[in-house]
Short mmCIF file of C-alpha atoms in Angstrom, two decimals:
data_model
loop_
_atom_site.label_atom_id
_atom_site.label_comp_id
_atom_site.label_asym_id
_atom_site.label_seq_id
_atom_site.Cartn_x
_atom_site.Cartn_y
_atom_site.Cartn_z
CA UNK A 29 -9.55 -12.82 -19.05
CA UNK A 30 -7.03 -12.90 -21.88
CA UNK A 31 -4.80 -10.33 -20.18
CA UNK A 32 -5.01 -11.89 -16.71
CA UNK A 33 -4.49 -15.41 -18.06
CA UNK A 34 -1.42 -14.34 -20.02
CA UNK A 35 0.12 -12.70 -16.94
CA UNK A 36 -0.54 -15.80 -14.82
CA UNK A 37 1.20 -18.07 -17.35
CA UNK A 38 4.13 -15.65 -17.65
CA UNK A 39 4.49 -15.60 -13.87
CA UNK A 40 4.46 -19.42 -13.66
CA UNK A 41 7.11 -19.70 -16.38
CA UNK A 42 9.32 -17.15 -14.64
CA UNK A 43 9.00 -19.06 -11.36
CA UNK A 44 9.85 -22.33 -13.13
CA UNK A 45 12.97 -20.81 -14.67
CA UNK A 46 14.07 -19.36 -11.32
CA UNK A 47 13.69 -22.76 -9.64
CA UNK A 48 15.74 -24.47 -12.35
CA UNK A 49 18.71 -22.23 -11.50
CA UNK A 50 19.25 -24.25 -8.31
CA UNK A 51 18.70 -27.62 -10.04
CA UNK A 52 21.96 -29.33 -10.94
CA UNK A 53 22.03 -30.01 -14.67
CA UNK A 54 24.24 -29.60 -17.70
CA UNK A 55 24.66 -25.97 -18.78
CA UNK A 56 23.59 -26.70 -22.36
CA UNK A 57 20.41 -28.42 -21.13
CA UNK A 58 19.64 -25.50 -18.84
CA UNK A 59 20.18 -23.06 -21.68
CA UNK A 60 17.86 -25.07 -23.96
CA UNK A 61 15.12 -25.17 -21.32
CA UNK A 62 15.57 -21.45 -20.70
CA UNK A 63 15.21 -20.68 -24.40
CA UNK A 64 12.06 -22.83 -24.55
CA UNK A 65 10.50 -20.96 -21.62
CA UNK A 66 11.47 -17.67 -23.23
CA UNK A 67 9.58 -18.72 -26.37
CA UNK A 68 6.41 -19.40 -24.37
CA UNK A 69 6.84 -16.21 -22.34
CA UNK A 70 7.16 -14.27 -25.57
CA UNK A 71 4.03 -15.98 -26.89
CA UNK A 72 1.92 -14.82 -23.96
CA UNK A 73 3.67 -11.47 -24.04
CA UNK A 74 2.47 -10.95 -27.59
CA UNK A 75 -1.11 -11.57 -26.48
CA UNK A 76 -0.66 -8.84 -23.88
CA UNK A 77 1.04 -6.33 -26.12
CA UNK A 78 -0.69 -6.93 -29.43
CA UNK A 79 -3.23 -4.18 -28.90
CA UNK A 80 -1.50 -2.27 -26.09
CA UNK A 81 1.75 -1.17 -27.73
CA UNK A 82 1.14 2.49 -26.99
CA UNK A 83 0.68 1.74 -23.28
CA UNK A 84 3.65 -0.60 -22.89
CA UNK A 85 6.10 1.13 -25.22
CA UNK A 86 7.62 3.34 -22.52
CA UNK A 87 7.55 0.48 -20.02
CA UNK A 88 9.51 -1.67 -22.44
CA UNK A 89 12.29 0.91 -22.59
CA UNK A 90 12.31 1.32 -18.79
CA UNK A 91 12.56 -2.47 -18.42
CA UNK A 92 15.67 -2.36 -20.58
CA UNK A 93 17.17 0.25 -18.25
CA UNK A 94 16.62 -2.04 -15.25
CA UNK A 95 18.19 -4.98 -17.08
CA UNK A 96 21.24 -2.86 -17.91
CA UNK A 97 21.56 -1.77 -14.26
CA UNK A 98 21.27 -5.41 -13.17
CA UNK A 99 24.07 -6.36 -15.55
CA UNK A 100 26.21 -3.48 -14.24
CA UNK A 101 25.73 -4.47 -10.59
CA UNK A 102 26.48 -8.09 -11.42
CA UNK A 103 29.77 -7.11 -13.04
CA UNK A 104 30.77 -4.69 -10.28
CA UNK A 105 30.21 -7.14 -7.42
CA UNK A 106 31.56 -10.06 -9.50
CA UNK A 107 28.75 -12.39 -8.46
CA UNK A 108 28.85 -16.01 -9.55
CA UNK A 109 26.77 -17.10 -12.52
CA UNK A 110 24.19 -19.01 -10.42
CA UNK A 111 23.42 -16.09 -8.11
CA UNK A 112 23.39 -13.67 -11.02
CA UNK A 113 20.99 -15.84 -13.02
CA UNK A 114 18.74 -16.33 -9.98
CA UNK A 115 18.54 -12.58 -9.47
CA UNK A 116 17.74 -12.02 -13.14
CA UNK A 117 14.88 -14.53 -13.05
CA UNK A 118 13.39 -13.53 -9.67
CA UNK A 119 13.16 -9.85 -10.64
CA UNK A 120 10.64 -10.40 -13.48
CA UNK A 121 8.68 -12.75 -11.19
CA UNK A 122 8.16 -9.91 -8.71
CA UNK A 123 7.40 -7.41 -11.48
CA UNK A 124 4.85 -9.72 -13.13
CA UNK A 125 3.17 -10.46 -9.80
CA UNK A 126 2.87 -6.73 -9.01
CA UNK A 127 1.44 -6.09 -12.47
CA UNK A 128 -1.14 -8.83 -12.01
CA UNK A 129 -2.11 -7.51 -8.57
CA UNK A 130 -2.56 -4.01 -10.01
CA UNK A 131 -4.58 -5.24 -12.99
CA UNK A 132 -7.10 -7.51 -11.24
CA UNK A 133 -8.76 -4.72 -9.17
CA UNK A 134 -9.27 -2.75 -12.39
CA UNK A 135 -11.55 -5.50 -13.72
CA UNK A 136 -13.93 -5.37 -10.75
CA UNK A 137 -17.40 -3.92 -11.20
CA UNK A 138 -16.82 -1.42 -8.39
CA UNK A 139 -13.77 0.07 -10.13
CA UNK A 140 -15.55 0.26 -13.47
CA UNK A 141 -18.54 2.05 -11.94
CA UNK A 142 -16.23 4.51 -10.19
CA UNK A 143 -14.37 5.28 -13.44
CA UNK A 144 -17.68 5.72 -15.28
CA UNK A 145 -18.88 8.20 -12.63
CA UNK A 146 -15.64 10.18 -12.83
CA UNK A 147 -15.90 10.26 -16.63
CA UNK A 148 -19.53 11.42 -16.46
CA UNK A 149 -18.71 14.23 -14.01
CA UNK A 150 -15.81 15.37 -16.18
CA UNK A 151 -18.05 15.48 -19.24
CA UNK A 152 -20.73 17.49 -17.41
CA UNK A 153 -18.15 20.09 -16.33
CA UNK A 154 -17.09 20.75 -19.91
CA UNK A 155 -18.46 24.00 -21.44
CA UNK A 156 -21.43 23.64 -23.70
CA UNK A 157 -21.03 23.77 -27.44
CA UNK A 158 -21.00 27.14 -29.14
CA UNK A 159 -23.65 28.30 -31.55
CA UNK A 160 -21.68 27.22 -34.62
CA UNK A 161 -22.00 23.59 -33.55
CA UNK A 162 -25.74 23.69 -32.88
CA UNK A 163 -28.34 22.68 -35.40
CA UNK A 164 -31.49 24.65 -35.96
CA UNK A 165 -34.46 22.75 -34.55
CA UNK A 166 -38.03 23.64 -33.62
CA UNK A 167 -39.51 23.20 -30.17
CA UNK A 168 -43.34 23.38 -30.12
CA UNK A 169 -43.26 24.90 -33.63
CA UNK A 170 -40.83 27.66 -32.59
CA UNK A 171 -37.18 28.01 -33.58
CA UNK A 172 -34.63 27.56 -30.87
CA UNK A 173 -33.17 30.96 -31.61
CA UNK A 174 -29.92 29.72 -33.15
CA UNK A 175 -28.95 29.99 -36.78
CA UNK A 176 -28.59 26.85 -38.81
CA UNK A 177 -24.82 27.16 -38.87
CA UNK A 178 -23.30 23.70 -38.95
CA UNK A 179 -26.52 22.01 -40.02
CA UNK A 180 -25.09 20.93 -43.34
CA UNK A 181 -21.91 19.53 -41.76
CA UNK A 182 -23.87 17.60 -39.16
CA UNK A 183 -26.11 16.07 -41.81
CA UNK A 184 -23.09 15.09 -43.86
CA UNK A 185 -21.51 13.32 -40.90
CA UNK A 186 -24.75 11.47 -40.18
CA UNK A 187 -25.01 10.36 -43.79
CA UNK A 188 -21.39 9.18 -43.77
CA UNK A 189 -22.01 7.12 -40.64
CA UNK A 190 -25.09 5.55 -42.20
CA UNK A 191 -23.21 4.65 -45.38
CA UNK A 192 -20.27 3.03 -43.55
CA UNK A 193 -20.39 -0.78 -43.55
CA UNK A 194 -21.02 -2.22 -40.12
CA UNK A 195 -18.77 -5.27 -40.51
CA UNK A 196 -15.01 -5.18 -40.00
CA UNK A 197 -12.65 -5.06 -42.95
CA UNK A 198 -10.68 -8.16 -43.89
CA UNK A 199 -6.99 -8.49 -43.08
CA UNK A 200 -5.88 -7.82 -46.71
CA UNK A 201 -8.07 -4.70 -46.82
CA UNK A 202 -6.52 -3.37 -43.61
CA UNK A 203 -3.02 -4.25 -44.81
CA UNK A 204 -3.51 -2.19 -48.00
CA UNK A 205 -3.97 0.88 -45.81
CA UNK A 206 -1.08 0.33 -43.39
CA UNK A 207 1.54 -1.52 -45.49
CA UNK A 208 3.92 1.45 -45.48
CA UNK A 209 3.93 1.63 -41.67
CA UNK A 210 4.21 -2.16 -41.47
CA UNK A 211 7.34 -2.15 -43.63
CA UNK A 212 8.74 0.79 -41.65
CA UNK A 213 8.42 -0.96 -38.29
CA UNK A 214 9.92 -4.13 -39.81
CA UNK A 215 12.90 -2.17 -41.09
CA UNK A 216 13.44 -0.38 -37.77
CA UNK A 217 13.55 -3.54 -35.65
CA UNK A 218 15.49 -5.51 -38.26
CA UNK A 219 18.22 -2.87 -38.12
CA UNK A 220 18.12 -2.72 -34.32
CA UNK A 221 18.46 -6.46 -33.75
CA UNK A 222 21.16 -6.72 -36.41
CA UNK A 223 23.65 -4.83 -34.26
CA UNK A 224 22.15 -4.67 -30.76
CA UNK A 225 23.26 -6.49 -28.68
CA UNK A 226 25.11 -9.14 -30.71
CA UNK A 227 27.69 -6.67 -32.05
CA UNK A 228 27.58 -3.77 -29.59
CA UNK A 229 28.28 -6.05 -26.60
CA UNK A 230 31.77 -6.72 -28.01
CA UNK A 231 32.75 -3.03 -28.05
CA UNK A 232 35.96 -2.37 -26.11
CA UNK A 233 36.67 0.87 -24.21
CA UNK A 234 39.28 3.28 -25.50
CA UNK A 235 39.42 6.63 -23.79
CA UNK A 236 37.01 7.53 -20.99
CA UNK A 237 36.46 3.94 -19.83
CA UNK A 238 39.89 2.57 -20.69
CA UNK A 239 40.60 -0.46 -18.49
CA UNK A 240 37.01 -0.62 -17.18
CA UNK A 241 35.51 -3.32 -19.38
CA UNK A 242 33.09 -4.50 -16.67
CA UNK A 243 31.48 -1.03 -16.53
CA UNK A 244 31.75 0.10 -20.16
CA UNK A 245 29.41 -2.43 -21.79
CA UNK A 246 26.54 -2.22 -19.25
CA UNK A 247 26.66 1.59 -19.14
CA UNK A 248 27.49 2.61 -22.71
CA UNK A 249 25.84 -0.25 -24.59
CA UNK A 250 22.74 -1.08 -22.54
CA UNK A 251 21.88 1.75 -20.15
CA UNK A 252 22.63 4.48 -22.71
CA UNK A 253 20.64 2.60 -25.37
CA UNK A 254 17.59 2.08 -23.18
CA UNK A 255 17.57 5.61 -21.73
CA UNK A 256 17.78 7.20 -25.17
CA UNK A 257 15.25 4.71 -26.54
CA UNK A 258 12.84 5.76 -23.78
CA UNK A 259 13.43 9.43 -24.62
CA UNK A 260 12.70 8.71 -28.29
CA UNK A 261 9.45 6.93 -27.46
CA UNK A 262 8.36 9.71 -25.10
CA UNK A 263 9.18 12.34 -27.72
CA UNK A 264 6.35 11.10 -29.95
CA UNK A 265 3.77 12.42 -27.48
CA UNK A 266 4.98 15.98 -28.18
CA UNK A 267 6.37 15.77 -31.70
CA UNK A 268 4.99 13.73 -34.60
CA UNK A 269 7.16 14.52 -37.60
CA UNK A 270 7.08 13.48 -40.41
CA UNK A 271 3.31 13.10 -40.64
CA UNK A 272 1.78 9.70 -41.31
CA UNK A 273 0.95 10.61 -44.93
CA UNK A 274 4.33 12.16 -45.67
CA UNK A 275 6.58 10.39 -48.19
CA UNK A 276 9.62 11.48 -46.19
CA UNK A 277 8.77 9.17 -43.28
CA UNK A 278 9.71 5.88 -45.05
CA UNK A 279 12.69 7.71 -46.58
CA UNK A 280 14.10 8.54 -43.14
CA UNK A 281 13.46 4.97 -41.95
CA UNK A 282 15.43 3.52 -44.88
CA UNK A 283 18.16 6.11 -44.35
CA UNK A 284 18.39 4.90 -40.74
CA UNK A 285 20.21 1.77 -41.99
CA UNK A 286 23.38 3.88 -41.97
CA UNK A 287 23.73 3.10 -38.25
CA UNK A 288 24.72 -0.51 -39.05
CA UNK A 289 28.09 0.40 -40.65
CA UNK A 290 28.53 3.28 -38.19
CA UNK A 291 28.39 0.93 -35.19
CA UNK A 292 30.46 -1.75 -36.92
CA UNK A 293 33.24 0.80 -37.47
CA UNK A 294 33.48 1.43 -33.72
CA UNK A 295 36.07 -0.33 -31.54
CA UNK A 296 34.49 -3.80 -31.66
CA UNK A 297 36.95 -6.60 -30.90
CA UNK A 298 38.13 -9.04 -32.09
CA UNK A 299 38.05 -8.00 -35.73
CA UNK A 300 40.04 -9.05 -38.79
CA UNK A 301 38.38 -7.47 -41.82
CA UNK A 302 37.10 -3.94 -41.21
CA UNK A 303 39.15 -1.05 -39.78
CA UNK A 304 38.25 0.85 -36.62
CA UNK A 305 37.13 4.34 -37.64
CA UNK A 306 35.44 5.54 -34.42
CA UNK A 307 38.00 4.57 -31.80
CA UNK A 308 37.17 6.92 -28.92
CA UNK A 309 34.52 6.06 -26.33
CA UNK A 310 32.79 9.42 -26.79
CA UNK A 311 32.22 8.75 -30.49
CA UNK A 312 30.65 5.38 -29.67
CA UNK A 313 28.39 6.94 -27.00
CA UNK A 314 27.18 9.64 -29.42
CA UNK A 315 26.45 7.10 -32.17
CA UNK A 316 24.70 4.77 -29.73
CA UNK A 317 22.61 7.64 -28.33
CA UNK A 318 21.43 8.77 -31.77
CA UNK A 319 20.80 5.17 -32.80
CA UNK A 320 18.71 4.42 -29.70
CA UNK A 321 16.70 7.64 -29.71
CA UNK A 322 15.75 7.35 -33.39
CA UNK A 323 14.95 3.67 -32.86
CA UNK A 324 12.40 4.48 -30.16
CA UNK A 325 11.04 7.46 -32.09
CA UNK A 326 10.50 5.71 -35.43
CA UNK A 327 9.22 2.48 -33.85
CA UNK A 328 6.66 4.24 -31.66
CA UNK A 329 5.62 6.59 -34.46
CA UNK A 330 5.05 3.70 -36.89
CA UNK A 331 2.98 1.76 -34.36
CA UNK A 332 0.86 4.81 -33.46
CA UNK A 333 0.29 5.92 -37.06
CA UNK A 334 -1.04 2.58 -38.32
CA UNK A 335 -4.35 2.47 -36.35
CA UNK A 336 -5.05 6.07 -37.43
CA UNK A 337 -5.03 5.05 -41.09
CA UNK A 338 -8.03 2.74 -40.68
CA UNK A 339 -11.54 2.99 -39.27
CA UNK A 340 -11.86 2.74 -35.47
CA UNK A 341 -13.46 -0.70 -35.74
CA UNK A 342 -10.41 -1.94 -37.72
CA UNK A 343 -7.83 -0.47 -35.32
CA UNK A 344 -7.42 -3.75 -33.42
CA UNK A 345 -6.71 -5.66 -36.65
CA UNK A 346 -4.20 -2.98 -37.65
CA UNK A 347 -2.49 -3.27 -34.27
CA UNK A 348 -2.24 -7.05 -34.58
CA UNK A 349 -0.79 -6.75 -38.09
CA UNK A 350 1.77 -4.23 -36.87
CA UNK A 351 2.73 -6.59 -34.06
CA UNK A 352 3.26 -9.35 -36.62
CA UNK A 353 5.54 -7.16 -38.75
CA UNK A 354 7.36 -5.97 -35.65
CA UNK A 355 8.05 -9.61 -34.79
CA UNK A 356 9.11 -10.21 -38.38
CA UNK A 357 11.63 -7.39 -38.06
CA UNK A 358 12.99 -8.87 -34.83
CA UNK A 359 13.35 -12.27 -36.50
CA UNK A 360 15.12 -10.83 -39.55
CA UNK A 361 17.44 -8.75 -37.39
CA UNK A 362 18.32 -11.61 -35.06
CA UNK A 363 19.04 -13.88 -38.03
CA UNK A 364 21.23 -11.29 -39.71
CA UNK A 365 23.25 -10.39 -36.59
CA UNK A 366 25.30 -13.59 -36.84
CA UNK A 367 26.36 -12.78 -40.41
CA UNK A 368 27.28 -9.22 -39.51
CA UNK A 369 29.44 -10.56 -36.69
CA UNK A 370 31.27 -12.74 -39.20
CA UNK A 371 32.06 -9.62 -41.25
CA UNK A 372 34.27 -8.47 -38.38
CA UNK A 373 35.94 -11.72 -37.35
CA UNK A 374 36.36 -15.33 -38.47
CA UNK A 375 33.99 -16.56 -35.78
CA UNK A 376 31.34 -15.09 -33.51
CA UNK A 377 32.68 -14.01 -30.15
CA UNK A 378 31.63 -15.65 -26.90
CA UNK A 379 28.70 -13.96 -25.21
CA UNK A 380 27.32 -14.42 -21.70
CA UNK A 381 24.21 -16.38 -22.64
CA UNK A 382 22.32 -15.75 -19.42
CA UNK A 383 22.74 -11.98 -19.44
CA UNK A 384 21.86 -11.54 -23.10
CA UNK A 385 18.78 -13.76 -23.02
CA UNK A 386 17.44 -11.93 -19.97
CA UNK A 387 18.07 -8.52 -21.52
CA UNK A 388 16.35 -9.50 -24.76
CA UNK A 389 13.49 -11.15 -22.91
CA UNK A 390 12.83 -8.01 -20.87
CA UNK A 391 12.96 -5.77 -23.94
CA UNK A 392 11.45 -7.70 -26.83
CA UNK A 393 8.40 -9.88 -26.25
CA UNK A 394 6.82 -10.01 -29.68
CA UNK A 395 7.07 -13.53 -31.15
CA UNK A 396 6.13 -14.19 -34.76
CA UNK A 397 3.64 -17.03 -34.34
CA UNK A 398 1.72 -15.39 -31.52
CA UNK A 399 1.27 -12.30 -33.65
CA UNK A 400 -0.22 -14.44 -36.40
CA UNK A 401 -2.67 -15.78 -33.81
CA UNK A 402 -3.67 -12.24 -32.88
CA UNK A 403 -4.32 -11.34 -36.53
CA UNK A 404 -6.72 -14.23 -37.00
CA UNK A 405 -8.41 -14.05 -33.59
#
């Protein structure tokens, strides 16, 4: 009910925003209403993603790819702002409706019984346990013929299960076990939002895309970022290094801050204070690719490690706490991006408000207050 209700409210808010595109009103008022709806959409999005980050992580990166393609097509065909905004808002309406239609059948009793039957058949087809896993027992006062190999280990596991407390751990107790991963995910997203997209959107082409400003930013800043971010997230299913108990993991996350000055030294205009060190487009693409891939890798690794550090019954609390610290990182990064922009120029450059809000809404839907609600629910 919580998942379906959240998707219904998100769909209604998307439809409302799409309708308002055709309503004549002041641009500032429209922008304020849009930001308000984004806040509520993010709130319900946090309810959806609080305990499902592993499932939606790749989808989040793919959504960013679609938003970058939408921005590219809008620039190529030079569509007016109203039509462009309407297309941006209708697309998530269709996507949310399809998601809801796919989810509702999964909640039916028929589907659940079918999945249970498939799971049972799969389990029955598995080979039986070998003799080392069997415990010596007596049937009608006769031994079963197997040695008592593994008997001690089985008894130990049973005793451990009996000694475990049945109630869930408190939030502070869970936080003591996952605080390193919580700080890591905060650092990752704080760094990401500090420079992307507030600073990277102002990068000017010099080399491969010289004179093609309308193509350079959507392709090299957004599509490249989201594709490499998706690759980084997918990489965690095959490679998990450093391990969750390794001291080098937080070290690499802190070292990752080096991408902030690296991107700021690219050809971002206008600028008055810092020199341009990486002037060529290829240098910017390489830096952006490494930045995006490590962002997806470290973020997904942090979120997947945290529930493994606690008992299974505390995994949901750990996931909610990680969502809160993820949102905290987004908030810190968004707040710091304005100051980093001022390090380059006297004033922040003008940004297409509609395009940026849509891109951020499609990619990051983890608000701070909703995460707090998940922790306490």
